[in-house]
Amino acid sequence: MAQTKARRQSPEIAELDGVDPLTNSQIAELLAIEAEGQKQPLQKALRRASRKALLWAEEASQLQQEGRSLTELPGIGPYLEKIVGRWLKLPPLIPTAPDIRKDFLTWTQVNSHLQRDPAWQGQLKGDLQMHTLWSDGSESIQEMADAAEAIGHEYIAITDHSQGLKIAGGISEEQLRQQAVEIEAVNETLTNAGRKLRVLRSIELNLSPNGESDMSEESLAGLDLVLGCFHSALRRKDDQTERYLAALGNPDIQILGHPRGRIYNFRLGLDADWSRVFALAAELDKAVEIDSYPDRQDLSLELIRLAKKAGCRISIGTDSHGASQLRFVAFGLAAAHLAAIDPERILNFMTREELLTWAESVRDNADGVSSSQR
């Protein structure tokens, strides 16, 4: 492996890292490498700490400079504190990160970058992926709405899993109808209280490897937005371009969610001819998602730049499973800014009315194509 302390990531992330002192991003990589040569339970602790380093609120080097304990950092106990402390005092060479850990931003990088352009974050109006008690989330629709309003959102899309994903509590078509009643009640409560935020009816539609829906067209027709995602055969090594083209051609969806299916230090995700995929998305005026969950950050910066070149619309969703995770939107905002996405191409910068008009237009166009093919 090439040995270098800087430039282990894309140029944008390397610039955020700097060279000295050791950054959280670099510590995360060192922890992951250290785990590879250890047995359980130490291996698990190191891998967990590597993942948690993405979300450390402060740079570990800053804690050390201030004479504070590194055990303040999530995932760092007394034993790992000694290891990280040694690295901070005498930084080792940092190998180039493998693809399974490549180009993941850290919380400190994200906040530092966004602070340079406050107006960018000020354009954000909503979050377009989150889960509730209806599937595998930990809080109610009302609780998610209250938390989203508290951080300035004007709308949120509730995207609980659809019925095919049983492991994540996927909801049936009947449950989707019941959820609609609850969303209507929440919106009525918000309206009566003179509050601005509104809850959009949506779903994280489970797509088969052939791009087919697991819910009927009728059950999806009444939703404001449909986010389509792959959840199976995610470790395939061969080219998966055709599955993406099929998914984008599915008239039920308007947004292609967490496209690669990558997870930090766990799953590399799928590969495809992304230029072709994004070109079709742009042609159909459908959006591709930046999943802002720290472990996912999918699309990567490289793919976001390709999507920009193709003229794609971008959707940003936190993939939150609890109210405290709504802050993860910062990862998507920073990635979109680093890739220089035109604000007019970001769904989350639209007003609610503009967003719904776009979704209806995509749906109408898809219906027209489907009719002409029959």
XYZ file of C-alpha atoms in Angstrom:
374
model
C 0.000 0.000 0.000
C 1.099 3.547 -0.709
C 2.229 5.239 2.495
C 1.303 8.879 2.879
C 0.074 11.009 5.700
C -1.932 13.439 3.609
C -4.063 13.080 0.481
C -5.400 9.683 1.483
C -8.874 10.761 0.395
C -10.209 12.886 -2.444
C -8.532 16.311 -2.807
C -11.543 18.004 -1.183
C -11.435 15.817 1.926
C -7.642 15.946 2.105
C -7.877 19.734 2.102
C -10.321 19.559 5.013
C -7.975 17.175 6.832
C -4.907 19.322 6.528
C -1.549 17.737 7.312
C -0.823 18.311 10.993
C -1.959 17.396 13.632
C -3.605 14.019 13.151
C -7.298 14.433 12.297
C -10.354 12.419 13.283
C -10.566 11.172 9.714
C -7.043 9.823 9.893
C -7.619 8.350 13.358
C -10.696 6.545 12.033
C -8.542 4.916 9.360
C -5.842 3.947 11.853
C -8.435 2.376 14.156
C -9.858 0.359 11.268
C -6.400 -0.843 10.273
C -5.547 -1.735 13.869
C -8.728 -3.820 14.092
C -7.650 -6.000 11.178
C -4.880 -7.642 13.175
C -6.769 -8.128 16.428
C -9.013 -10.812 17.906
C -12.387 -10.319 19.545
C -13.496 -8.447 21.567
C -10.755 -5.899 20.825
C -11.382 -6.087 17.088
C -15.032 -5.166 17.589
C -14.115 -2.275 19.887
C -11.640 -0.885 17.356
C -14.086 -1.173 14.476
C -16.796 0.501 16.527
C -14.446 3.326 17.513
C -13.442 3.800 13.861
C -17.082 4.218 12.903
C -17.851 6.518 15.840
C -14.878 8.718 14.977
C -16.886 9.974 12.007
C -19.233 11.635 14.502
C -16.831 12.929 17.135
C -17.927 16.480 17.934
C -14.357 17.686 18.465
C -10.994 16.832 17.029
C -9.180 14.339 19.251
C -6.024 16.418 18.840
C -7.826 19.403 20.364
C -8.777 17.380 23.424
C -5.184 16.283 23.854
C -3.884 19.843 23.499
C -6.313 20.969 26.205
C -5.232 18.183 28.541
C -8.635 16.508 28.437
C -9.233 12.769 28.440
C -9.803 11.116 25.085
C -12.406 8.948 26.817
C -14.756 11.904 26.300
C -14.963 10.663 22.715
C -17.626 8.002 21.984
C -16.112 4.564 21.526
C -12.858 5.412 23.309
C -12.199 3.682 26.613
C -8.997 3.683 28.715
C -7.254 1.076 26.551
C -8.011 2.762 23.218
C -7.163 6.114 24.761
C -3.580 4.916 25.173
C -3.394 3.768 21.549
C -4.873 6.965 20.100
C -2.793 9.068 22.467
C 0.393 7.475 21.135
C -0.697 8.172 17.559
C -1.395 11.803 18.392
C 2.023 12.258 19.979
C 3.881 10.489 17.186
C 1.680 10.327 14.076
C 2.276 7.163 12.051
C 2.156 6.941 8.293
C -1.411 6.709 7.042
C -2.031 4.166 4.247
C -4.360 5.154 1.450
C -7.850 4.188 2.576
C -9.426 1.223 0.748
C -12.616 1.869 -1.177
C -14.768 0.486 1.651
C -13.644 3.444 3.804
C -12.825 5.983 1.124
C -14.166 9.535 1.043
C -16.247 9.529 4.219
C -16.529 12.956 5.787
C -16.330 13.455 9.550
C -18.588 15.640 11.669
C -15.795 18.115 12.364
C -14.964 18.387 8.653
C -18.613 18.928 7.780
C -19.182 21.662 10.341
C -15.928 23.407 9.505
C -16.832 23.434 5.824
C -20.424 24.614 6.265
C -19.345 27.463 8.526
C -17.499 28.955 5.569
C -20.767 29.502 3.675
C -23.715 29.913 6.086
C -25.997 30.991 3.237
C -25.759 27.519 1.705
C -27.261 25.788 4.724
C -29.803 28.592 4.995
C -31.433 27.397 1.764
C -32.403 24.051 3.290
C -36.145 23.603 3.719
C -36.608 19.924 4.494
C -35.419 16.363 4.934
C -36.554 13.721 2.454
C -35.756 10.430 4.169
C -36.557 9.316 7.721
C -38.151 6.441 9.623
C -40.626 6.252 12.493
C -42.241 3.717 14.794
C -44.229 2.532 11.788
C -41.160 0.580 10.615
C -37.734 0.528 12.273
C -37.580 4.047 13.697
C -37.651 4.847 17.398
C -40.029 7.827 17.496
C -43.466 8.835 16.291
C -44.353 11.009 13.307
C -45.303 13.843 15.668
C -41.991 13.588 17.507
C -40.038 13.656 14.253
C -42.063 16.641 13.062
C -41.468 18.550 16.300
C -37.730 17.883 16.170
C -37.513 18.853 12.483
C -39.361 22.105 13.099
C -36.983 22.889 15.974
C -34.027 22.897 13.568
C -35.799 25.050 11.004
C -37.323 22.589 8.542
C -40.498 23.526 6.677
C -41.323 19.954 5.653
C -40.252 16.362 6.154
C -40.978 13.208 4.193
C -41.842 10.121 6.223
C -40.253 7.209 4.373
C -40.886 4.097 6.402
C -39.902 0.825 4.777
C -42.321 -0.983 2.488
C -43.662 -4.474 3.028
C -40.931 -6.442 1.252
C -38.314 -5.504 3.834
C -39.647 -7.509 6.767
C -36.367 -7.321 8.676
C -36.844 -3.556 8.991
C -40.534 -3.742 9.892
C -41.749 -2.939 6.379
C -45.361 -1.785 6.359
C -48.195 -3.281 4.344
C -50.499 -1.392 2.012
C -53.158 -1.327 4.722
C -50.673 0.081 7.224
C -49.669 2.697 4.660
C -53.302 3.795 4.511
C -53.462 3.904 8.301
C -50.285 5.949 8.396
C -51.885 8.455 6.020
C -54.606 9.065 8.590
C -51.993 9.757 11.262
C -50.038 12.106 8.994
C -53.231 14.011 8.212
C -53.929 14.333 11.940
C -50.384 15.566 12.628
C -50.642 18.145 9.841
C -54.006 19.293 11.153
C -52.503 19.758 14.605
C -49.626 21.759 13.121
C -52.018 23.918 11.079
C -54.307 24.625 14.026
C -51.313 25.674 16.087
C -50.192 28.090 13.369
C -46.999 26.143 12.772
C -45.284 26.109 9.376
C -43.917 22.580 9.105
C -45.865 19.990 7.135
C -45.381 16.235 6.912
C -45.255 14.669 3.439
C -46.546 11.171 2.748
C -43.756 9.074 1.324
C -42.188 5.627 1.563
C -38.848 3.898 1.120
C -40.015 1.495 -1.545
C -38.133 -1.792 -1.604
C -36.960 -2.540 -5.146
C -36.144 -6.022 -6.411
C -32.804 -6.478 -8.228
C -34.904 -6.077 -11.395
C -36.079 -2.651 -10.263
C -39.627 -3.796 -9.517
C -41.817 -2.408 -6.712
C -43.082 -4.457 -3.776
C -46.256 -2.336 -3.423
C -49.084 -1.841 -5.884
C -49.241 1.186 -8.136
C -52.599 2.072 -6.568
C -51.200 2.160 -3.031
C -48.376 4.469 -4.090
C -50.398 6.824 -6.252
C -51.650 8.898 -3.323
C -48.214 9.570 -1.868
C -46.431 12.885 -2.219
C -43.082 11.241 -2.990
C -41.735 7.734 -3.517
C -38.134 6.916 -2.723
C -36.979 3.673 -4.365
C -34.100 1.672 -2.842
C -32.323 -1.638 -3.300
C -31.954 -3.791 -0.191
C -30.936 -7.167 -1.638
C -28.019 -8.593 -3.641
C -25.891 -5.647 -2.494
C -22.571 -7.513 -2.536
C -22.594 -8.343 -6.242
C -19.218 -7.705 -7.870
C -20.357 -7.599 -11.491
C -21.648 -4.526 -13.284
C -25.141 -3.575 -12.066
C -25.962 -0.861 -14.576
C -29.063 -2.610 -15.874
C -30.685 -2.846 -12.450
C -30.313 0.906 -12.017
C -31.691 1.687 -15.443
C -34.647 -0.575 -14.680
C -35.219 1.119 -11.335
C -35.198 4.588 -12.869
C -37.618 3.358 -15.512
C -40.013 2.220 -12.781
C -42.899 4.731 -12.983
C -43.607 4.388 -9.243
C -40.494 6.220 -8.044
C -39.279 9.802 -8.243
C -36.081 9.466 -6.163
C -33.410 6.757 -6.291
C -32.260 6.343 -2.690
C -28.803 5.435 -1.322
C -27.809 4.223 -4.801
C -24.675 2.182 -4.129
C -25.804 0.671 -0.850
C -22.379 1.229 0.684
C -21.765 1.155 4.448
C -18.556 2.337 6.093
C -16.082 -0.486 6.642
C -18.845 -3.068 6.157
C -20.058 -3.118 2.569
C -18.477 -1.654 -0.539
C -21.743 -1.320 -2.410
C -22.623 -1.900 -6.041
C -20.840 -0.754 -9.155
C -22.315 0.446 -12.417
C -21.714 2.645 -15.414
C -22.735 5.674 -13.391
C -22.563 8.051 -16.337
C -25.326 6.046 -18.024
C -27.329 5.801 -14.812
C -27.177 9.505 -14.098
C -27.857 10.394 -17.716
C -31.129 8.452 -17.582
C -32.065 10.030 -14.244
C -31.520 13.469 -15.767
C -33.489 12.546 -18.883
C -36.442 11.407 -16.755
C -35.996 14.378 -14.380
C -35.744 11.966 -11.452
C -33.509 12.657 -8.456
C -30.653 10.661 -6.984
C -30.157 10.783 -3.254
C -27.292 11.772 -1.025
C -28.016 9.582 1.987
C -26.576 11.658 4.816
C -26.375 8.938 7.447
C -22.699 9.044 8.551
C -22.109 5.337 7.880
C -23.572 5.628 4.369
C -22.737 9.025 2.815
C -24.056 7.558 -0.407
C -23.536 9.086 -2.983
C -19.801 9.632 -2.512
C -18.222 12.899 -3.620
C -16.928 11.279 -6.794
C -20.401 10.100 -7.773
C -22.033 13.397 -6.817
C -19.717 15.149 -9.235
C -20.699 12.685 -11.964
C -24.373 13.275 -11.180
C -23.796 17.014 -11.433
C -22.114 16.600 -14.811
C -25.117 14.630 -16.058
C -27.519 17.333 -14.881
C -29.242 15.254 -12.202
C -31.498 16.531 -9.514
C -30.238 15.807 -6.004
C -32.270 14.764 -2.986
C -30.837 14.900 0.532
C -32.155 12.590 3.242
C -30.786 11.830 6.690
C -32.122 8.264 6.818
C -32.889 9.160 10.425
C -34.274 6.499 12.734
C -34.720 8.933 15.615
C -35.053 12.675 16.165
C -31.453 13.105 17.320
C -30.246 11.945 13.900
C -31.938 14.739 11.956
C -28.735 16.746 12.386
C -27.053 14.335 9.969
C -28.438 16.459 7.144
C -25.209 18.437 7.508
C -23.289 15.572 5.871
C -25.432 15.784 2.741
C -25.302 19.566 2.657
C -21.524 19.594 2.931
C -21.100 16.912 0.260
C -23.381 18.769 -2.160
C -21.479 22.000 -1.515
C -18.081 20.336 -1.974
C -19.316 18.962 -5.302
C -20.577 22.452 -6.267
C -24.135 21.318 -6.981
C -26.348 24.073 -8.378
C -28.815 24.963 -5.593
C -31.627 24.897 -8.149
C -30.994 21.164 -8.659
C -31.435 20.280 -4.976
C -34.952 19.173 -4.044
C -34.512 20.176 -0.404
C -33.969 23.794 -1.414
C -37.407 23.911 -3.073
C -40.495 25.177 -1.315
C -43.016 22.487 -0.442
C -45.246 23.607 -3.309
C -42.363 23.495 -5.799
C -41.348 20.057 -4.570
C -44.848 18.628 -4.931
C -45.240 20.180 -8.383
C -41.968 18.573 -9.491
C -42.991 15.160 -8.122
C -46.336 15.342 -9.903
C -44.616 16.295 -13.137
C -42.252 13.304 -12.884
C -45.198 11.032 -12.147
C -47.186 12.390 -15.106
C -44.227 11.979 -17.459
C -43.675 8.412 -16.253
C -47.336 7.612 -16.800
C -47.105 8.996 -20.315
C -44.102 6.812 -21.121
C -45.808 3.754 -19.635
C -48.937 4.386 -21.681
C -46.980 4.721 -24.902
C -45.268 1.391 -24.222
C -48.514 -0.522 -23.726
